[in-house]
Amino acid sequence: MKALLLVDIQNGFCPGGNLAVPEGDEIVTLANQLIGSGKYDLIVASQDWHPADHGSFASSHPGKNPFEIGTLGGKPQMLWPDHCVQGTRDAELHPELRTAEIDLILQKGEDRSIDSYSAFRDNAQDAHTGLAEFLKEREITELDICGLATDYCVRFTALDAVELMPSVKVRFIEDASRGITPDGVEAAITEMRAEGIEIITSEEALAG
Ligand code: VGL
Ligand code: ZN
């Protein structure tokens, strides 16, 4: 059984959003082709879903600016602009994404005391979202992952997928993803490849 995991394809990570990823919106057409391809038995989308006072926001740290390093829960934390606040337009999935065909929309990042890049568990690798169990129950053996942002949420989601479901074949669809910085994307791809994740194009994904 094969699943597609669409990571954080939200207004907040697209141009005009609060934490815009360059060209983030350009993946929506490819994501829709993957959704409609008939290649997947199951389609899951994750959604960054923060309370307004989330601890990853620079605005929660007096004197700090976005993209500076602060601390959260005693650990270094990249401080972000306020983004994907629950119930706002910024947090909505991109309006052109074919959401009717998505089987599960999984929200993450609700706990203000910790960030959660991965769709599987928080950054302390502590609280699990239940996604691994959900995929195991549905006997998923192959998982294709794409979305935003390659260097943060996609990266940690893919690495957790191989760690938590060692028997599942995990692939990262590079052209259906975008990152915040080119260096971050390069490091993410190197790390994913080193962990056995196959780096593929959407053309390869659509071909099988
Ligand atoms: C993300 C930074 C903060 C992401 C989410 O979706 O990659 N990045 N929150
Ligand atoms: Zn976030």
mmCIF file of C-alpha atoms and ligand atoms in Angstrom:
data_model
loop_
_atom_site.group_PDB
_atom_site.id
_atom_site.type_symbol
_atom_site.label_atom_id
_atom_site.label_comp_id
_atom_site.label_asym_id
_atom_site.label_seq_id
_atom_site.Cartn_x
_atom_site.Cartn_y
_atom_site.Cartn_z
ATOM 1 C CA MET A 1 0.000 0.000 0.000
ATOM 2 C CA LYS A 2 1.300 3.373 -1.012
ATOM 3 C CA ALA A 3 0.770 6.762 0.649
ATOM 4 C CA LEU A 4 1.446 10.385 -0.257
ATOM 5 C CA LEU A 5 2.287 12.824 2.541
ATOM 6 C CA LEU A 6 1.869 16.519 1.691
ATOM 7 C CA VAL A 7 3.707 18.639 4.244
ATOM 8 C CA ASP A 8 2.396 22.083 5.222
ATOM 9 C CA ILE A 9 1.171 23.307 1.820
ATOM 10 C CA GLN A 10 -0.372 26.342 3.533
ATOM 11 C CA ASN A 11 -0.856 30.007 2.702
ATOM 12 C CA GLY A 12 1.655 30.938 5.407
ATOM 13 C CA PHE A 13 4.483 29.224 3.517
ATOM 14 C CA CYS A 14 3.535 30.628 0.103
ATOM 15 C CA PRO A 15 4.336 34.105 -1.275
ATOM 16 C CA GLY A 16 2.171 36.599 0.613
ATOM 17 C CA GLY A 17 2.195 34.380 3.704
ATOM 18 C CA ASN A 18 3.785 35.184 7.039
ATOM 19 C CA LEU A 19 6.689 32.724 6.603
ATOM 20 C CA ALA A 20 6.826 32.694 2.822
ATOM 21 C CA VAL A 21 9.053 30.107 1.189
ATOM 22 C CA PRO A 22 10.373 31.319 -2.190
ATOM 23 C CA GLU A 23 8.175 29.818 -4.966
ATOM 24 C CA GLY A 24 6.219 27.872 -2.349
ATOM 25 C CA ASP A 25 3.033 28.184 -4.400
ATOM 26 C CA GLU A 26 4.703 26.670 -7.465
ATOM 27 C CA ILE A 27 4.390 23.163 -6.033
ATOM 28 C CA VAL A 28 0.595 23.213 -5.879
ATOM 29 C CA THR A 29 0.114 22.149 -9.518
ATOM 30 C CA LEU A 30 2.468 19.184 -9.053
ATOM 31 C CA ALA A 31 0.895 18.276 -5.719
ATOM 32 C CA ASN A 32 -2.526 18.227 -7.423
ATOM 33 C CA GLN A 33 -1.179 15.975 -10.197
ATOM 34 C CA LEU A 34 0.156 13.579 -7.560
ATOM 35 C CA ILE A 35 -3.164 13.672 -5.668
ATOM 36 C CA GLY A 36 -5.153 12.920 -8.812
ATOM 37 C CA SER A 37 -2.736 10.342 -10.220
ATOM 38 C CA GLY A 38 -4.430 7.260 -8.823
ATOM 39 C CA LYS A 39 -0.996 6.031 -7.681
ATOM 40 C CA TYR A 40 -1.757 6.408 -3.987
ATOM 41 C CA ASP A 41 -3.976 4.312 -1.728
ATOM 42 C CA LEU A 42 -3.884 6.977 0.955
ATOM 43 C CA ILE A 43 -3.218 10.732 0.978
ATOM 44 C CA VAL A 44 -2.334 12.649 4.132
ATOM 45 C CA ALA A 45 -1.660 16.388 4.509
ATOM 46 C CA SER A 46 -0.024 17.988 7.531
ATOM 47 C CA GLN A 47 -0.941 21.477 8.700
ATOM 48 C CA ASP A 48 1.198 23.701 10.932
ATOM 49 C CA TRP A 49 -1.367 24.862 13.487
ATOM 50 C CA HIS A 50 -0.050 27.200 16.162
ATOM 51 C CA PRO A 51 -1.751 29.072 19.007
ATOM 52 C CA ALA A 52 -1.271 32.865 18.718
ATOM 53 C CA ASP A 53 1.301 32.874 21.544
ATOM 54 C CA HIS A 54 3.383 29.964 20.272
ATOM 55 C CA GLY A 55 6.862 29.753 21.791
ATOM 56 C CA SER A 56 8.541 29.480 18.374
ATOM 57 C CA PHE A 57 7.399 32.996 17.484
ATOM 58 C CA ALA A 58 9.939 35.808 17.954
ATOM 59 C CA SER A 59 7.004 37.888 19.221
ATOM 60 C CA SER A 60 6.884 35.593 22.293
ATOM 61 C CA HIS A 61 10.508 36.535 23.138
ATOM 62 C CA PRO A 62 10.888 40.211 24.111
ATOM 63 C CA GLY A 63 13.797 41.846 22.297
ATOM 64 C CA LYS A 64 14.164 39.071 19.738
ATOM 65 C CA ASN A 65 13.630 39.316 15.991
ATOM 66 C CA PRO A 66 12.453 36.661 13.556
ATOM 67 C CA PHE A 67 15.230 34.377 12.247
ATOM 68 C CA GLU A 68 17.335 34.870 15.386
ATOM 69 C CA ILE A 69 18.112 31.928 17.645
ATOM 70 C CA GLY A 70 16.417 31.941 21.030
ATOM 71 C CA THR A 71 15.617 29.254 23.547
ATOM 72 C CA LEU A 72 12.495 27.174 23.991
ATOM 73 C CA GLY A 73 12.220 24.483 26.646
ATOM 74 C CA GLY A 74 15.898 25.031 27.449
ATOM 75 C CA LYS A 75 16.991 24.241 23.880
ATOM 76 C CA PRO A 76 18.118 26.492 21.016
ATOM 77 C CA GLN A 77 15.165 27.453 18.851
ATOM 78 C CA MET A 78 15.002 29.320 15.558
ATOM 79 C CA LEU A 79 12.552 32.143 16.181
ATOM 80 C CA TRP A 80 9.993 32.576 13.425
ATOM 81 C CA PRO A 81 7.632 35.334 12.419
ATOM 82 C CA ASP A 82 4.120 34.651 13.712
ATOM 83 C CA HIS A 83 2.763 32.102 11.223
ATOM 84 C CA CYS A 84 -0.007 29.577 10.693
ATOM 85 C CA VAL A 85 -2.019 30.775 13.667
ATOM 86 C CA GLN A 86 -5.042 28.537 14.221
ATOM 87 C CA GLY A 87 -8.154 29.739 12.437
ATOM 88 C CA THR A 88 -6.425 32.371 10.308
ATOM 89 C CA ARG A 89 -6.122 32.452 6.524
ATOM 90 C CA ASP A 90 -2.341 32.038 6.942
ATOM 91 C CA ALA A 91 -2.928 28.575 8.425
ATOM 92 C CA GLU A 92 -5.307 27.360 5.707
ATOM 93 C CA LEU A 93 -4.089 24.880 3.143
ATOM 94 C CA HIS A 94 -3.417 26.553 -0.221
ATOM 95 C CA PRO A 95 -6.855 27.317 -1.736
ATOM 96 C CA GLU A 96 -6.039 25.505 -4.998
ATOM 97 C CA LEU A 97 -4.914 22.283 -3.325
ATOM 98 C CA ARG A 98 -7.269 19.380 -4.105
ATOM 99 C CA THR A 99 -8.221 18.823 -0.470
ATOM 100 C CA ALA A 100 -11.401 16.829 -1.216
ATOM 101 C CA GLU A 101 -9.198 13.851 -2.116
ATOM 102 C CA ILE A 102 -7.085 14.054 1.051
ATOM 103 C CA ASP A 103 -7.912 11.254 3.520
ATOM 104 C CA LEU A 104 -6.437 12.856 6.643
ATOM 105 C CA ILE A 105 -5.440 16.406 7.531
ATOM 106 C CA LEU A 106 -3.130 16.198 10.495
ATOM 107 C CA GLN A 107 -2.539 19.306 12.572
ATOM 108 C CA LYS A 108 0.696 19.834 14.518
ATOM 109 C CA GLY A 109 2.453 22.525 16.520
ATOM 110 C CA GLU A 110 -0.443 23.196 18.918
ATOM 111 C CA ASP A 111 1.660 22.962 22.092
ATOM 112 C CA ARG A 112 3.048 26.442 22.700
ATOM 113 C CA SER A 113 5.949 25.073 24.771
ATOM 114 C CA ILE A 114 7.594 23.162 21.908
ATOM 115 C CA ASP A 115 7.939 23.356 18.120
ATOM 116 C CA SER A 116 6.981 20.451 15.898
ATOM 117 C CA TYR A 117 8.608 20.377 12.478
ATOM 118 C CA SER A 118 7.898 16.695 11.919
ATOM 119 C CA ALA A 119 4.389 15.465 11.182
ATOM 120 C CA PHE A 120 5.202 12.426 13.357
ATOM 121 C CA ARG A 121 6.339 13.980 16.674
ATOM 122 C CA ASP A 122 7.524 17.163 18.346
ATOM 123 C CA ASN A 123 11.095 18.505 18.166
ATOM 124 C CA ALA A 124 12.012 16.814 21.465
ATOM 125 C CA GLN A 125 10.944 13.536 19.792
ATOM 126 C CA ASP A 126 8.562 13.195 22.686
ATOM 127 C CA ALA A 127 4.847 13.619 21.930
ATOM 128 C CA HIS A 128 3.732 11.608 18.900
ATOM 129 C CA THR A 129 0.920 12.725 16.600
ATOM 130 C CA GLY A 130 -0.253 9.154 15.881
ATOM 131 C CA LEU A 131 0.696 9.363 12.190
ATOM 132 C CA ALA A 132 3.096 6.383 12.332
ATOM 133 C CA GLU A 133 0.396 4.183 13.889
ATOM 134 C CA PHE A 134 -2.162 5.448 11.362
ATOM 135 C CA LEU A 135 0.097 4.491 8.438
ATOM 136 C CA LYS A 136 1.029 1.133 9.996
ATOM 137 C CA GLU A 137 -2.644 0.265 10.564
ATOM 138 C CA ARG A 138 -3.305 0.882 6.882
ATOM 139 C CA GLU A 139 -0.355 -1.360 5.974
ATOM 140 C CA ILE A 140 1.520 1.369 4.136
ATOM 141 C CA THR A 141 4.776 0.018 2.682
ATOM 142 C CA GLU A 142 5.740 2.995 0.502
ATOM 143 C CA LEU A 143 5.585 6.672 1.450
ATOM 144 C CA ASP A 144 6.244 9.593 -0.898
ATOM 145 C CA ILE A 145 6.779 12.975 0.791
ATOM 146 C CA CYS A 146 6.761 16.523 -0.602
ATOM 147 C CA GLY A 147 5.790 20.038 0.468
ATOM 148 C CA LEU A 148 7.078 23.009 2.464
ATOM 149 C CA ALA A 149 9.628 23.649 3.695
ATOM 150 C CA THR A 150 12.268 21.174 2.468
ATOM 151 C CA ASP A 151 14.836 22.347 5.057
ATOM 152 C CA TYR A 152 12.492 22.181 8.051
ATOM 153 C CA CYS A 153 9.204 20.336 8.179
ATOM 154 C CA VAL A 154 9.750 18.120 5.132
ATOM 155 C CA ARG A 155 13.240 17.166 6.307
ATOM 156 C CA PHE A 156 12.235 16.209 9.859
ATOM 157 C CA THR A 157 9.105 14.435 8.650
ATOM 158 C CA ALA A 158 11.061 12.288 6.190
ATOM 159 C CA LEU A 159 13.791 11.453 8.721
ATOM 160 C CA ASP A 160 11.167 10.436 11.296
ATOM 161 C CA ALA A 161 9.378 8.312 8.693
ATOM 162 C CA VAL A 162 12.452 6.112 8.202
ATOM 163 C CA GLU A 163 13.258 6.017 11.907
ATOM 164 C CA LEU A 164 9.733 5.186 13.096
ATOM 165 C CA MET A 165 8.748 2.898 10.198
ATOM 166 C CA PRO A 166 11.997 1.152 9.183
ATOM 167 C CA SER A 167 10.245 -1.273 6.831
ATOM 168 C CA VAL A 168 8.601 1.506 4.783
ATOM 169 C CA LYS A 169 10.260 2.712 1.581
ATOM 170 C CA VAL A 170 10.430 6.519 1.853
ATOM 171 C CA ARG A 171 10.946 8.838 -1.110
ATOM 172 C CA PHE A 172 11.283 12.641 -1.231
ATOM 173 C CA ILE A 173 9.796 14.351 -4.293
ATOM 174 C CA GLU A 174 12.234 17.195 -4.848
ATOM 175 C CA ASP A 175 10.480 19.304 -7.492
ATOM 176 C CA ALA A 176 7.190 19.178 -5.559
ATOM 177 C CA SER A 177 8.924 20.823 -2.588
ATOM 178 C CA ARG A 178 10.594 24.161 -1.825
ATOM 179 C CA GLY A 179 12.897 25.298 0.991
ATOM 180 C CA ILE A 180 13.613 28.456 2.941
ATOM 181 C CA THR A 181 17.332 28.692 2.020
ATOM 182 C CA PRO A 182 19.410 26.988 -0.723
ATOM 183 C CA ASP A 183 22.038 25.853 1.824
ATOM 184 C CA GLY A 184 19.329 24.412 4.030
ATOM 185 C CA VAL A 185 17.836 22.513 1.105
ATOM 186 C CA GLU A 186 21.230 21.083 0.136
ATOM 187 C CA ALA A 187 21.922 19.939 3.715
ATOM 188 C CA ALA A 188 18.450 18.427 3.971
ATOM 189 C CA ILE A 189 18.857 16.441 0.758
ATOM 190 C CA THR A 190 22.304 15.176 1.811
ATOM 191 C CA GLU A 191 20.933 14.081 5.175
ATOM 192 C CA MET A 192 17.824 12.434 3.740
ATOM 193 C CA ARG A 193 19.897 10.543 1.170
ATOM 194 C CA ALA A 194 22.306 9.371 3.916
ATOM 195 C CA GLU A 195 19.326 7.937 5.808
ATOM 196 C CA GLY A 196 18.230 5.887 2.807
ATOM 197 C CA ILE A 197 15.519 8.200 1.490
ATOM 198 C CA GLU A 198 15.286 8.131 -2.274
ATOM 199 C CA ILE A 199 15.305 11.582 -3.928
ATOM 200 C CA ILE A 200 12.950 11.531 -6.902
ATOM 201 C CA THR A 201 11.112 13.866 -9.288
ATOM 202 C CA SER A 202 7.344 14.151 -9.584
ATOM 203 C CA GLU A 203 7.686 12.587 -13.039
ATOM 204 C CA GLU A 204 9.179 9.466 -11.424
ATOM 205 C CA ALA A 205 6.472 9.485 -8.754
ATOM 206 C CA LEU A 206 3.745 9.735 -11.410
ATOM 207 C CA ALA A 207 5.356 6.900 -13.385
ATOM 208 C CA GLY A 208 5.143 4.573 -10.397
HETATM 209 C C1 VGL B 1 7.920 25.177 9.150
HETATM 210 C C2 VGL B 1 9.237 26.686 10.269
HETATM 211 C C3 VGL B 1 8.302 26.821 11.254
HETATM 212 C C4 VGL B 1 7.726 24.285 7.968
HETATM 213 C C5 VGL B 1 6.961 25.311 10.147
HETATM 214 O O1 VGL B 1 6.576 23.935 7.650
HETATM 215 O O2 VGL B 1 8.746 23.920 7.336
HETATM 216 N N1 VGL B 1 9.059 25.866 9.231
HETATM 217 N N2 VGL B 1 7.156 26.129 11.181
HETATM 218 ZN ZN ZN B 2 5.588 26.528 12.533
#
